[in-house]
PDB file of C-alpha atoms and ligand atoms in Angstrom:
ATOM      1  CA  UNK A1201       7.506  90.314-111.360  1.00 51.00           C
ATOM      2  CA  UNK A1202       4.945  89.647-109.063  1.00 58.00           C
ATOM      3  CA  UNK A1203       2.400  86.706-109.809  1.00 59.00           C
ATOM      4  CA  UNK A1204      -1.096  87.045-108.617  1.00 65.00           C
ATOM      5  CA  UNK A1205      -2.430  83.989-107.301  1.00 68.00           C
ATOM      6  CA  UNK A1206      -5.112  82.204-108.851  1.00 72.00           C
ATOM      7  CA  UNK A1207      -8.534  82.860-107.141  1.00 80.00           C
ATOM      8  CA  UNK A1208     -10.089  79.299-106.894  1.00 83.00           C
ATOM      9  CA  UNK A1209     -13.197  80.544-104.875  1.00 79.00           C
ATOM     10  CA  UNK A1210     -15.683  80.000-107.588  1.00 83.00           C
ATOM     11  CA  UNK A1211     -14.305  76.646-108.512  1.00 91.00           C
ATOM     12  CA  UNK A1212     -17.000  74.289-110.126  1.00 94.00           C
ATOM     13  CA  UNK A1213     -16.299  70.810-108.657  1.00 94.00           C
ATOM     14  CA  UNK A1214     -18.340  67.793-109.639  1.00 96.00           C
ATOM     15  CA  UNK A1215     -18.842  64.554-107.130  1.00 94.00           C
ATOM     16  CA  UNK A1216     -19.964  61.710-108.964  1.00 95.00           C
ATOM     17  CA  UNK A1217     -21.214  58.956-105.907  1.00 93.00           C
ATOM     18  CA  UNK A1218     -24.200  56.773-105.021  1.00 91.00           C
ATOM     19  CA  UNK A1219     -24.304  57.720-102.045  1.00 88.00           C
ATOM     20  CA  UNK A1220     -26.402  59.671-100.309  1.00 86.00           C
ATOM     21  CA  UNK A1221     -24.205  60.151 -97.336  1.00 85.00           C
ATOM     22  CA  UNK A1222     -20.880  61.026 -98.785  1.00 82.00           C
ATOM     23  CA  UNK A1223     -22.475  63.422-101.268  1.00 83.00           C
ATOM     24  CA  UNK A1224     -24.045  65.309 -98.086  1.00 84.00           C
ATOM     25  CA  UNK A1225     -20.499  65.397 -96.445  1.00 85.00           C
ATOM     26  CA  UNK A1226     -18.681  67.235 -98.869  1.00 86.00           C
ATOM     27  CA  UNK A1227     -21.283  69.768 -99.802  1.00 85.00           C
ATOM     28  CA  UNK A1228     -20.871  70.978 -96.321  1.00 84.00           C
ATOM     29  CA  UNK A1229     -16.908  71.291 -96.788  1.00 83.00           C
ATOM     30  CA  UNK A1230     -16.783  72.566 -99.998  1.00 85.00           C
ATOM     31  CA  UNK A1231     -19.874  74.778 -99.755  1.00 83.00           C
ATOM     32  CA  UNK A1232     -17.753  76.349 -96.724  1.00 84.00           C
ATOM     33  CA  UNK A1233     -14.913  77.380 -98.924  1.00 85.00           C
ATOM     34  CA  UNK A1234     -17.070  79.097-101.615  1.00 87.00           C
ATOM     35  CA  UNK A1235     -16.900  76.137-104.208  1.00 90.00           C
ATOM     36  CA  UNK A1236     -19.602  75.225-105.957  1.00 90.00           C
ATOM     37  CA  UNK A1237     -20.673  71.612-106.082  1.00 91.00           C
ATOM     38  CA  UNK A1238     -22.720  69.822-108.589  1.00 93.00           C
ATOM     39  CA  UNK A1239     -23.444  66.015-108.317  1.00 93.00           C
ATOM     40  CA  UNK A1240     -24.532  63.097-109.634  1.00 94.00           C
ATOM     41  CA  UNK A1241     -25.690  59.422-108.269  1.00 93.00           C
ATOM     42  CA  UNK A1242     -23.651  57.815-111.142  1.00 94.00           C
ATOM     43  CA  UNK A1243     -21.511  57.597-114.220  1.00 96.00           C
ATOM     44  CA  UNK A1244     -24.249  57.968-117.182  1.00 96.00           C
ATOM     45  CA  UNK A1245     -25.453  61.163-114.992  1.00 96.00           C
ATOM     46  CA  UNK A1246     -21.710  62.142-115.171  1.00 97.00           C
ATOM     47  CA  UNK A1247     -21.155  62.097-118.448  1.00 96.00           C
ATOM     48  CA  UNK A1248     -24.491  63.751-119.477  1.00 96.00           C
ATOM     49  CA  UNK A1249     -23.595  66.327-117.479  1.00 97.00           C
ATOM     50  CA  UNK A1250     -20.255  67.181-119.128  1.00 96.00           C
ATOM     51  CA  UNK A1251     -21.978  67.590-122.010  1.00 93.00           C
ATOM     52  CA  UNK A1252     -23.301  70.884-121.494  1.00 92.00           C
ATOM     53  CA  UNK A1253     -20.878  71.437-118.761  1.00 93.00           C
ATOM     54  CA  UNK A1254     -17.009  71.750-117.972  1.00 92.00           C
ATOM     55  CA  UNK A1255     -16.171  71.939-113.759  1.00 95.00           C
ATOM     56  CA  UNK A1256     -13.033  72.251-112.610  1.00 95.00           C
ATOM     57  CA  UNK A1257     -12.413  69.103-111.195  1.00 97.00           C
ATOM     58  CA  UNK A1258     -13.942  66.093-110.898  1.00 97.00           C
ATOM     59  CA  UNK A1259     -14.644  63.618-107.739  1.00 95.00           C
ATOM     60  CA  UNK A1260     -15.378  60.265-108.739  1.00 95.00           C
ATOM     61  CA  UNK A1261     -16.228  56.939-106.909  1.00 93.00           C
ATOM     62  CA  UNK A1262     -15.499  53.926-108.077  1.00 92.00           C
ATOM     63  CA  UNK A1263     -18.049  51.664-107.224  1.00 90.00           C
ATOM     64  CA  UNK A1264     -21.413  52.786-108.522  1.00 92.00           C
ATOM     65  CA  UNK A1265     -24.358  51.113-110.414  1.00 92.00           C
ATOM     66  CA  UNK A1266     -24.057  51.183-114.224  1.00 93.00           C
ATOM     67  CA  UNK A1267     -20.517  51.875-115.889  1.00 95.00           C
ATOM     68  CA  UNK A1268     -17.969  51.761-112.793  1.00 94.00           C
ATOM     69  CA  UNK A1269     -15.723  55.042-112.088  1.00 95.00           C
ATOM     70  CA  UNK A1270     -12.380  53.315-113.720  1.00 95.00           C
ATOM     71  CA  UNK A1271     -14.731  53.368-117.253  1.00 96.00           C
ATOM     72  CA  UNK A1272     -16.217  56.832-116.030  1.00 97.00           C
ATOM     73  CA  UNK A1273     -12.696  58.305-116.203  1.00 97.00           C
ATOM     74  CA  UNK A1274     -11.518  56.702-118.978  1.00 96.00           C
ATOM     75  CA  UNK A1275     -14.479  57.793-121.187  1.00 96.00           C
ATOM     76  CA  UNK A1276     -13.836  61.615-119.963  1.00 96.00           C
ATOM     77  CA  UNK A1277      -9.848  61.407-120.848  1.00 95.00           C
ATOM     78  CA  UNK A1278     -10.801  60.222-123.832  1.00 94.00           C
ATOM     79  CA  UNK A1279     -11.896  63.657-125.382  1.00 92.00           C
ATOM     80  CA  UNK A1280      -9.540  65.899-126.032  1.00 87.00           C
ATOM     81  CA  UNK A1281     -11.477  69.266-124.243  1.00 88.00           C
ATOM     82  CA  UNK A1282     -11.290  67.377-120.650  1.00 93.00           C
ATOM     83  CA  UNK A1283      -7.761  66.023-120.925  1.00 87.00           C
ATOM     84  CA  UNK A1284      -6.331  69.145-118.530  1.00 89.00           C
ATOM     85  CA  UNK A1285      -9.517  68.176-116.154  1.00 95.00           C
ATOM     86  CA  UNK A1286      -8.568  66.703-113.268  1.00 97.00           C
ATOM     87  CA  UNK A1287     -10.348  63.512-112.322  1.00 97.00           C
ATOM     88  CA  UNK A1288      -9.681  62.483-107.927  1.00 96.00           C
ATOM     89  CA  UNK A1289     -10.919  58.712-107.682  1.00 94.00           C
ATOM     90  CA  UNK A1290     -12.601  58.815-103.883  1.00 89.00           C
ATOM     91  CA  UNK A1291     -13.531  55.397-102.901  1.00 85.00           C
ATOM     92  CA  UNK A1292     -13.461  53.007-100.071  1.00 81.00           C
ATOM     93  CA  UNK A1293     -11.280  50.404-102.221  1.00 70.00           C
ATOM     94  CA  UNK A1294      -7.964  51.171-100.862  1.00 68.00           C
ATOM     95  CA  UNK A1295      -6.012  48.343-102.173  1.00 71.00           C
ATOM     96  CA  UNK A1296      -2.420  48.765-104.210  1.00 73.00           C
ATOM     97  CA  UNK A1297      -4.380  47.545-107.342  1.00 81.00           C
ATOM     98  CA  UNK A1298      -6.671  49.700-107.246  1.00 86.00           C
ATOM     99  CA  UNK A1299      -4.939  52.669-106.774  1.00 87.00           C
ATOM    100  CA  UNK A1300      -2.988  52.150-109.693  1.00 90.00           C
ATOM    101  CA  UNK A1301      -6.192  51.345-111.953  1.00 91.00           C
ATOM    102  CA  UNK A1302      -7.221  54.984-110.866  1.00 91.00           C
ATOM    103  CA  UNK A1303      -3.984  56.278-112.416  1.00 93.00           C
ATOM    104  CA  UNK A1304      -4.158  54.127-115.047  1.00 93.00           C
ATOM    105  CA  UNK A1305      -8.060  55.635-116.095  1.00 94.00           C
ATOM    106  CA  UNK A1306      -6.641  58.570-116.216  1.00 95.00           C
ATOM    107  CA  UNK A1307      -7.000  59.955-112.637  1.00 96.00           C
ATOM    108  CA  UNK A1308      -4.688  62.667-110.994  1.00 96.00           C
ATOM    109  CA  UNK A1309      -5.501  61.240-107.637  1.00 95.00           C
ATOM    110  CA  UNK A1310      -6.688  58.642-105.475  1.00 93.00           C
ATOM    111  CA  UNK A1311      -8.031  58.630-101.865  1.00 91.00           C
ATOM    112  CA  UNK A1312      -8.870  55.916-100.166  1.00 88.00           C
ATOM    113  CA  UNK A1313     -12.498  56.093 -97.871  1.00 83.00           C
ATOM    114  CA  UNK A1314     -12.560  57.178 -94.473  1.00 83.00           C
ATOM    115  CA  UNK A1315     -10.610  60.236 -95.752  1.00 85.00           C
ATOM    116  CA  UNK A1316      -9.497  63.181 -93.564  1.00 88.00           C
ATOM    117  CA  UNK A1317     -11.641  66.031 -94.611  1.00 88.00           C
ATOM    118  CA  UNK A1318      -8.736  67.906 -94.081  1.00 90.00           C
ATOM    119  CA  UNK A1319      -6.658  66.081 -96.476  1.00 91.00           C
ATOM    120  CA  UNK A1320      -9.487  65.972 -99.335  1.00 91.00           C
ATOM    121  CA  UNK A1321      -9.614  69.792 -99.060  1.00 91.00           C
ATOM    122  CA  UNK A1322      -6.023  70.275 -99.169  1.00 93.00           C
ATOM    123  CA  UNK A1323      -5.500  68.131-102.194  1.00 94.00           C
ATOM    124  CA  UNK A1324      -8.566  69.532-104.281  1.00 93.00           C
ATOM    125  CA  UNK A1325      -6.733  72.699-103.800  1.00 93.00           C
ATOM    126  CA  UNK A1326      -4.193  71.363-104.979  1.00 94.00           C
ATOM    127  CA  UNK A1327      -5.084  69.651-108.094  1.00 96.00           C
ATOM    128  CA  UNK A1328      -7.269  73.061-108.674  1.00 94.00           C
ATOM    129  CA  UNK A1329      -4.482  75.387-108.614  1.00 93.00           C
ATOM    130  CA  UNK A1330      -2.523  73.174-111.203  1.00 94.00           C
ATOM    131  CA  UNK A1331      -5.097  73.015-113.569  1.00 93.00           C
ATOM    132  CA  UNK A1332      -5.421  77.169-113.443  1.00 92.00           C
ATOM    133  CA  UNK A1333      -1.606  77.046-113.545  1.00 92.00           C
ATOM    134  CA  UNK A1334      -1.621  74.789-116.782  1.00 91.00           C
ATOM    135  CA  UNK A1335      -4.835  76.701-118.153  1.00 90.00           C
ATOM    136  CA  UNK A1336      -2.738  80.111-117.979  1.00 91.00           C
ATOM    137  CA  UNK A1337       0.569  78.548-119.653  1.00 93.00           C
ATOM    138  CA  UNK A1338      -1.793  77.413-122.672  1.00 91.00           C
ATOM    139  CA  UNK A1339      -3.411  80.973-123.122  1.00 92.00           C
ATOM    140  CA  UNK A1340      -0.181  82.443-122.577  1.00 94.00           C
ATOM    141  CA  UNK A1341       1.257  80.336-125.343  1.00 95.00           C
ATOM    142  CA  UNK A1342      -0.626  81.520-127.953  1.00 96.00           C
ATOM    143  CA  UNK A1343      -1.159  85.151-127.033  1.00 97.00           C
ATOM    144  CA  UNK A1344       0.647  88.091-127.736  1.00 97.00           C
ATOM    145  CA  UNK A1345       1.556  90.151-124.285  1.00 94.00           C
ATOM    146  CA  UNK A1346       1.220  93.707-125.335  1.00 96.00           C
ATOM    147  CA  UNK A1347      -2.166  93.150-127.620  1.00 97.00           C
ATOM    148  CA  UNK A1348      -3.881  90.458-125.970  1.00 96.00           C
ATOM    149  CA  UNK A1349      -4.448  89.088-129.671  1.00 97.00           C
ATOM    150  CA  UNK A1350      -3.105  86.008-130.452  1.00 97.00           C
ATOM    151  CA  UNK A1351       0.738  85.278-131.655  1.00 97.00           C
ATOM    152  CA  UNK A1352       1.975  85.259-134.654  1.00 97.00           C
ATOM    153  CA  UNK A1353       2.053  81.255-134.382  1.00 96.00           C
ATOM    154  CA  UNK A1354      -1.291  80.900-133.538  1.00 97.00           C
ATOM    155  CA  UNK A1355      -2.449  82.863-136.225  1.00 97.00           C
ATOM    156  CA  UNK A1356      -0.848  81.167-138.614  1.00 96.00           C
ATOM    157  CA  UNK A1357      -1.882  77.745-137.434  1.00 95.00           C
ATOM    158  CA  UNK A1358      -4.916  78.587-137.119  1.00 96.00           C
ATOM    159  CA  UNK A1359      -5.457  79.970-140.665  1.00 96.00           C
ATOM    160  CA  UNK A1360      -4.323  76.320-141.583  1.00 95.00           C
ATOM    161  CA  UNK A1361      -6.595  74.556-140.053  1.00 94.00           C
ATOM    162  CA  UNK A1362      -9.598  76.769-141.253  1.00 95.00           C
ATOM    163  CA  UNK A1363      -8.161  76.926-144.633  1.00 95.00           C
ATOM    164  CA  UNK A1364      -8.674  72.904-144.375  1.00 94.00           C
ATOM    165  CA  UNK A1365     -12.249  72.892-142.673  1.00 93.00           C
ATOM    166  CA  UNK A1366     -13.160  75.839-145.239  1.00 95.00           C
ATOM    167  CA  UNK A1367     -11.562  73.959-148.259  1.00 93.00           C
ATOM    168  CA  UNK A1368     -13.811  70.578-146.739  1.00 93.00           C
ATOM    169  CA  UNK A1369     -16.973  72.404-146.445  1.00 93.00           C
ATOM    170  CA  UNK A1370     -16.600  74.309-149.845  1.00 94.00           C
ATOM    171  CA  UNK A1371     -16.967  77.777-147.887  1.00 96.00           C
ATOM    172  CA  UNK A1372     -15.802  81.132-148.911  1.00 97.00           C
ATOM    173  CA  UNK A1373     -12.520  82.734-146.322  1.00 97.00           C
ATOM    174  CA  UNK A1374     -11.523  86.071-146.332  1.00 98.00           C
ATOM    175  CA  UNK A1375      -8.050  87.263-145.166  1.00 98.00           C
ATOM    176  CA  UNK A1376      -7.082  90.780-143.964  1.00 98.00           C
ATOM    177  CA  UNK A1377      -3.722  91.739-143.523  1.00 98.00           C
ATOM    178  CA  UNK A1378      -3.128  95.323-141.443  1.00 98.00           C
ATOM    179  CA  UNK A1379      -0.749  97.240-140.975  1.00 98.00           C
ATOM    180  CA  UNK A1380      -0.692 100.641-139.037  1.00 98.00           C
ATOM    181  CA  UNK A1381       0.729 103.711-141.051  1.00 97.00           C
ATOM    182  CA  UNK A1382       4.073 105.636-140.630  1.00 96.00           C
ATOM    183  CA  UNK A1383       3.887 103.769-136.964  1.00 97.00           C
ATOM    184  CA  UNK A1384       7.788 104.275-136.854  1.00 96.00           C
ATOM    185  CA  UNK A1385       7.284 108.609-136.974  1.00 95.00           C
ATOM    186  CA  UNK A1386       4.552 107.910-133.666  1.00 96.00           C
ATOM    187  CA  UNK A1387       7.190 106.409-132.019  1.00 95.00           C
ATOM    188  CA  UNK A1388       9.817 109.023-132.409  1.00 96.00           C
ATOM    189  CA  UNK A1389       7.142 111.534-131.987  1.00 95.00           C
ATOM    190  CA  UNK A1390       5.293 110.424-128.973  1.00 96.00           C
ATOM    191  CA  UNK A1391       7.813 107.787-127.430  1.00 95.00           C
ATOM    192  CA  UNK A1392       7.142 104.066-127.425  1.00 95.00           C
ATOM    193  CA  UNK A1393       4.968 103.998-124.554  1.00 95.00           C
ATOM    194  CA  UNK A1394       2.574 105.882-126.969  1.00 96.00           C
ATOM    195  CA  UNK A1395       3.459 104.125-129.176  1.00 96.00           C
ATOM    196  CA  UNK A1396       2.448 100.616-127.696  1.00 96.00           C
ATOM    197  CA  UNK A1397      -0.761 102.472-126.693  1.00 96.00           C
ATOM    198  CA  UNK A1398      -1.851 102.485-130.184  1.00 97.00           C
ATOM    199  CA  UNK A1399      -0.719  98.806-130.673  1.00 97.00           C
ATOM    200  CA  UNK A1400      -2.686  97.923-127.908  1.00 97.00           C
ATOM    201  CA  UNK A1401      -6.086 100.682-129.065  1.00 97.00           C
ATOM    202  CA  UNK A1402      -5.502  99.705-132.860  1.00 98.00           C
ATOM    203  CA  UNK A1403      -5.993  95.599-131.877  1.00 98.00           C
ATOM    204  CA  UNK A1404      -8.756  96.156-129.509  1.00 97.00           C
ATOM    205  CA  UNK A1405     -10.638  98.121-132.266  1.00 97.00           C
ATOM    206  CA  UNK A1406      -9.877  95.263-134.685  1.00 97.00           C
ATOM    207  CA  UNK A1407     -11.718  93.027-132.484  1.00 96.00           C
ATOM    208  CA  UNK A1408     -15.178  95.507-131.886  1.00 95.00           C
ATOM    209  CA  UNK A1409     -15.335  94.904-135.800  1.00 97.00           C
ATOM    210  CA  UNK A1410     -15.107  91.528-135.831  1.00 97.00           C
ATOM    211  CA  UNK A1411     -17.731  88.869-135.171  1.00 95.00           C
ATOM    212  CA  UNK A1412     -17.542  85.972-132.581  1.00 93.00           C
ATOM    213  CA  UNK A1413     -15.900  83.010-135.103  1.00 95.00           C
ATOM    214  CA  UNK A1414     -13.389  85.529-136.401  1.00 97.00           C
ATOM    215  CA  UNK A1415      -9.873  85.369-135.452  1.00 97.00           C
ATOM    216  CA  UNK A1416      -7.260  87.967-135.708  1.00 98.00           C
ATOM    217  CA  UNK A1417      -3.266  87.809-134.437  1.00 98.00           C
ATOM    218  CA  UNK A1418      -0.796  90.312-134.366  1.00 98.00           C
ATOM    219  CA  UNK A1419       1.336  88.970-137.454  1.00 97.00           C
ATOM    220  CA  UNK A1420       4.050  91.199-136.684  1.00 94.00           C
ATOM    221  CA  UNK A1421       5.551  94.412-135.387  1.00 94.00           C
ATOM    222  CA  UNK A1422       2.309  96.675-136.244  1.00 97.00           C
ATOM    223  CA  UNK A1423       1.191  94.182-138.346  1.00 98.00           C
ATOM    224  CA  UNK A1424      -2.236  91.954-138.122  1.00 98.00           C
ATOM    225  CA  UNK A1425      -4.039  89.043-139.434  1.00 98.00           C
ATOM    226  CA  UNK A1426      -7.825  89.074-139.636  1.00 98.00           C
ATOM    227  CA  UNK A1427      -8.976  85.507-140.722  1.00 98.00           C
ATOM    228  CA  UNK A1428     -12.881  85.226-141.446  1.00 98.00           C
ATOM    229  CA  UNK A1429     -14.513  82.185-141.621  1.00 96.00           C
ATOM    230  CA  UNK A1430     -17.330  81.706-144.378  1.00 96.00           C
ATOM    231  CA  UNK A1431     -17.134  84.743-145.578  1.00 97.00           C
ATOM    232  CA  UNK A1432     -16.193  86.066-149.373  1.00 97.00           C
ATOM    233  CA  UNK A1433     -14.435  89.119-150.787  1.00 97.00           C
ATOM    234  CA  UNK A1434     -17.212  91.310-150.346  1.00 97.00           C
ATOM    235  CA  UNK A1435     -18.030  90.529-146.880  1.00 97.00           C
ATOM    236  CA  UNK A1436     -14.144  90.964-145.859  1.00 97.00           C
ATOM    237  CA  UNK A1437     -13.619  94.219-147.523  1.00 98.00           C
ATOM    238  CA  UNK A1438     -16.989  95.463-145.365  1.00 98.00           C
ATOM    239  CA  UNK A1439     -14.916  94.305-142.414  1.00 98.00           C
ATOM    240  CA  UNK A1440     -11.572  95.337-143.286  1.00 98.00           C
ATOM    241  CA  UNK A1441     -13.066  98.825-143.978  1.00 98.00           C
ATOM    242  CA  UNK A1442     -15.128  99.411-140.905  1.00 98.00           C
ATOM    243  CA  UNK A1443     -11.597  98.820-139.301  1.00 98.00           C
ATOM    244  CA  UNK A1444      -9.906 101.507-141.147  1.00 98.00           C
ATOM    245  CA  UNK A1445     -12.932 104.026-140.570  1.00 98.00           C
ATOM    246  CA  UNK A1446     -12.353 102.974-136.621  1.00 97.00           C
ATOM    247  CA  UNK A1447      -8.841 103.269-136.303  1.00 97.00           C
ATOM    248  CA  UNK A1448      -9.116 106.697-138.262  1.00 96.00           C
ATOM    249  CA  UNK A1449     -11.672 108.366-135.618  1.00 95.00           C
ATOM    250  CA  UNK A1450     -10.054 106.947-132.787  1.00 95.00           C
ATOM    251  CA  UNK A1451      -9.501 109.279-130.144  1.00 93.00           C
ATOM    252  CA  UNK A1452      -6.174 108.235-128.569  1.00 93.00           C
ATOM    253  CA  UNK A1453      -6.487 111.113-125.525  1.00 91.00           C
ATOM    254  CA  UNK A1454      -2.282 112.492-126.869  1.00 92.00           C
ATOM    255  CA  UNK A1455      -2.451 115.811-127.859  1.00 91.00           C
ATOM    256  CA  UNK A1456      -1.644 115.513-131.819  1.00 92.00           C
ATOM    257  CA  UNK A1457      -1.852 111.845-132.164  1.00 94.00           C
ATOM    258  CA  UNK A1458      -3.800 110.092-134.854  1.00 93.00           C
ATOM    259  CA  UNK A1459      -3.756 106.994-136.150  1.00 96.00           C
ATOM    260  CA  UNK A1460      -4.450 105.260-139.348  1.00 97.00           C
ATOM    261  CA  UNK A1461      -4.514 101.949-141.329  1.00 98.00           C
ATOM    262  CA  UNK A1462      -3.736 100.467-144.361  1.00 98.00           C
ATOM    263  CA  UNK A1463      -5.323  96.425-145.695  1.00 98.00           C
ATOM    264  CA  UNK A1464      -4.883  94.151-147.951  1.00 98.00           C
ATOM    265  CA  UNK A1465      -7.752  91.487-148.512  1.00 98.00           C
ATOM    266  CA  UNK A1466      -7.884  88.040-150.503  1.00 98.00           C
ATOM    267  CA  UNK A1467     -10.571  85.692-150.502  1.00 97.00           C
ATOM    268  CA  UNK A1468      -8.814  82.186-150.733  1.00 96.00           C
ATOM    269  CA  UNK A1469      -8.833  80.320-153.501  1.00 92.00           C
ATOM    270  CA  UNK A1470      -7.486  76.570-154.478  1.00 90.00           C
ATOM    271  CA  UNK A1471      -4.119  78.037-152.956  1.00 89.00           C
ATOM    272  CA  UNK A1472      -1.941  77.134-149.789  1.00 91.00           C
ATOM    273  CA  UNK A1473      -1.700  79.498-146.923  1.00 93.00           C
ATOM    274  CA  UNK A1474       1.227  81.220-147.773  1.00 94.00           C
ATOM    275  CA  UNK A1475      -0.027  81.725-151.254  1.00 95.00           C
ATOM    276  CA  UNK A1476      -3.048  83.495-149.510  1.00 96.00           C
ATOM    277  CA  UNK A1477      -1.127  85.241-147.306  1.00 97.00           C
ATOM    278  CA  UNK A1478       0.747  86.647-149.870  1.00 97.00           C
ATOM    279  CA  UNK A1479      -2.091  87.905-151.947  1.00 97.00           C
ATOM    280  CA  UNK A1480      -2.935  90.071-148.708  1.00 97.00           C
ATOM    281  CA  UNK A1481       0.483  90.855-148.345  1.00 97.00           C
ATOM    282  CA  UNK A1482       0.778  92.420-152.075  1.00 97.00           C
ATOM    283  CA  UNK A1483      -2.893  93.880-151.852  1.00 98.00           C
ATOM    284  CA  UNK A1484      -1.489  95.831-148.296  1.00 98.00           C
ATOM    285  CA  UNK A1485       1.598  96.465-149.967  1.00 97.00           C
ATOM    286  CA  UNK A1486      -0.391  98.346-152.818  1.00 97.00           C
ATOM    287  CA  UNK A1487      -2.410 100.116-150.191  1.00 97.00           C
ATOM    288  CA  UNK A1488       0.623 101.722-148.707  1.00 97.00           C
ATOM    289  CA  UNK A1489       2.058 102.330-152.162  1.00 96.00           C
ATOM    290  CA  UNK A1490      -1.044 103.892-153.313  1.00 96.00           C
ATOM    291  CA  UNK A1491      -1.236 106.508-150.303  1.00 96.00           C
ATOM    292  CA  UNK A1492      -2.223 104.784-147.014  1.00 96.00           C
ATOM    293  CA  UNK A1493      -5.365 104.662-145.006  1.00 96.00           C
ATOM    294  CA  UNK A1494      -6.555 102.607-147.458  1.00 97.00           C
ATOM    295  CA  UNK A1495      -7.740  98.938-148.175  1.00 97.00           C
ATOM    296  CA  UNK A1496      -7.005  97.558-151.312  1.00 97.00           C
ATOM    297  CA  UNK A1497      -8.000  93.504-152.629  1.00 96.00           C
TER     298      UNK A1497
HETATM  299 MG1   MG B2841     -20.238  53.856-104.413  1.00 80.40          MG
END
């Protein structure tokens, strides 16, 4: 297999620093590789920013007016949506101590002031093609490689933690549990590379029906999980039926070949997740029973 490497040429990089001078240096560098570079004259700034924004990497001095760089860093690491953003203390105090306060904060890096441009480029790239490299191995971990969907983990943790937030909030949740029809006689009748072509048409129909805070998984072989947030009975047998409809019409360009699906839908009650998911599961089960290409609740 060959791996394409990361393209790091619109990398957002943010250079916290008081001053002036150094800030002007390495826009010119990083400008000249394509990068784009936001800064900020100190650590308030810095943390205001990442508020509304999330770079790729961080530069950060340590001695600045207001909260130092060591308490700069700390305060970013401390939320859990920057802990895989890497944080390069740049700053004239060299010493041992110091270097292992960096670390300590947090940091992925430390250099010491003068700096070879040279060096600061090379190790930004560095720390920027980890962080892609880590970002990747997270999606990959909870997708599913023929669908794009997530896995069938995923899925399921996720409708446990929504079940939770849902069950906190008092809001409605709606399940849908798919399943593609007689999928086994389009294999045999159209080979499995046809056969994964409808795996992969059926889920990215499931998602043009579904809204942004929905999520949906490939639960199994042909099978799905739609979960929908705030939304009751009614509301996820609208959804689960504009996905039949869709799958139904689909034009898959193989002479012959049509598709269809069959649902089950349950809006959750005082149950666990398993109990839900096996209220879908029986209301599927009766769709198939009853014909297929059908949604039952
Ligand atoms: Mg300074």
């Amino acid at each position: 297999m060959k791996v394409q490497p990361f393209d790091l040429s619109n990398s957002r990089i943010l250079v916290v620093d008081d001053n002036q001078d150094n800030l002007l240096v390495l826009q010119t560098v990083f400008k000249r590789l394509g990068w784009k570079i936001d800064q900020v004259g100190d650590g308030e700034q810095a943390l205001q920013y990442l508020n509304h924004m999330v770079p790729d990497l961080v530069l950060l001095d340590v001695m600045m007016p207001g909260i130092d760089g060591y308490e700069v860093c700390r305060r970013i690491k401390k939320q859990p949506e920057f802990s895989e953003l890497p944080v390069i203390f740049l700053t004239a105090m060299g010493e041992m101590g110091h270097l292992v306060k960096g670390f300590e904060a947090g940091a992925v890096d430390y250099i010491p002031k003068p700096f070879s441009l040279k060096e600061l480029e090379l190790r930004v790239l560095t720390h920027l093609k980890l962080r892609r490299a880590m970002l990747e191995m997270q999606r990959m971990a909870v997708t599913d490689g023929l669908t794009g969907l997530f896995n069938h983990r995923f899925i399921v943790d996720s409708l446990n933690s929504r079940i939770e937030e849902a069950q906190r909030y008092a809001q409605p949740l709606s399940l849908i549990m798919l399943d593609i029809d007689y999928f086994k006689s389009i294999n045999d009748s159209f080979g499995h590379q046809t056969g994964d072509l409808v795996l992969e048409g059926v889920a990215s129909k499931i998602k043009e029906c579904l809204r942004k805070v929905d999520l949906c998984g490939r639960y199994g072989g042909e099978e799905f999980l739609v979960i929908l947030p705030n939304t009751a009975l009614e509301g996820g047998l609208q959804v689960a039926e504009k996905i039949r409809e869709t799958v139904q019409t689909a034009n898959w360009g193989v002479q012959g070949l049509q598709a269809a699906i069959s649902g089950g839908v349950a809006q959750m009650g005082k149950e666990t997740s398993s109990e839900l998911l096996s209220r879908a599961d029986q209301q599927l089960y009766h769709a198939k029973d009853q014909g297929r290409n059908r949604i039952c609740f």
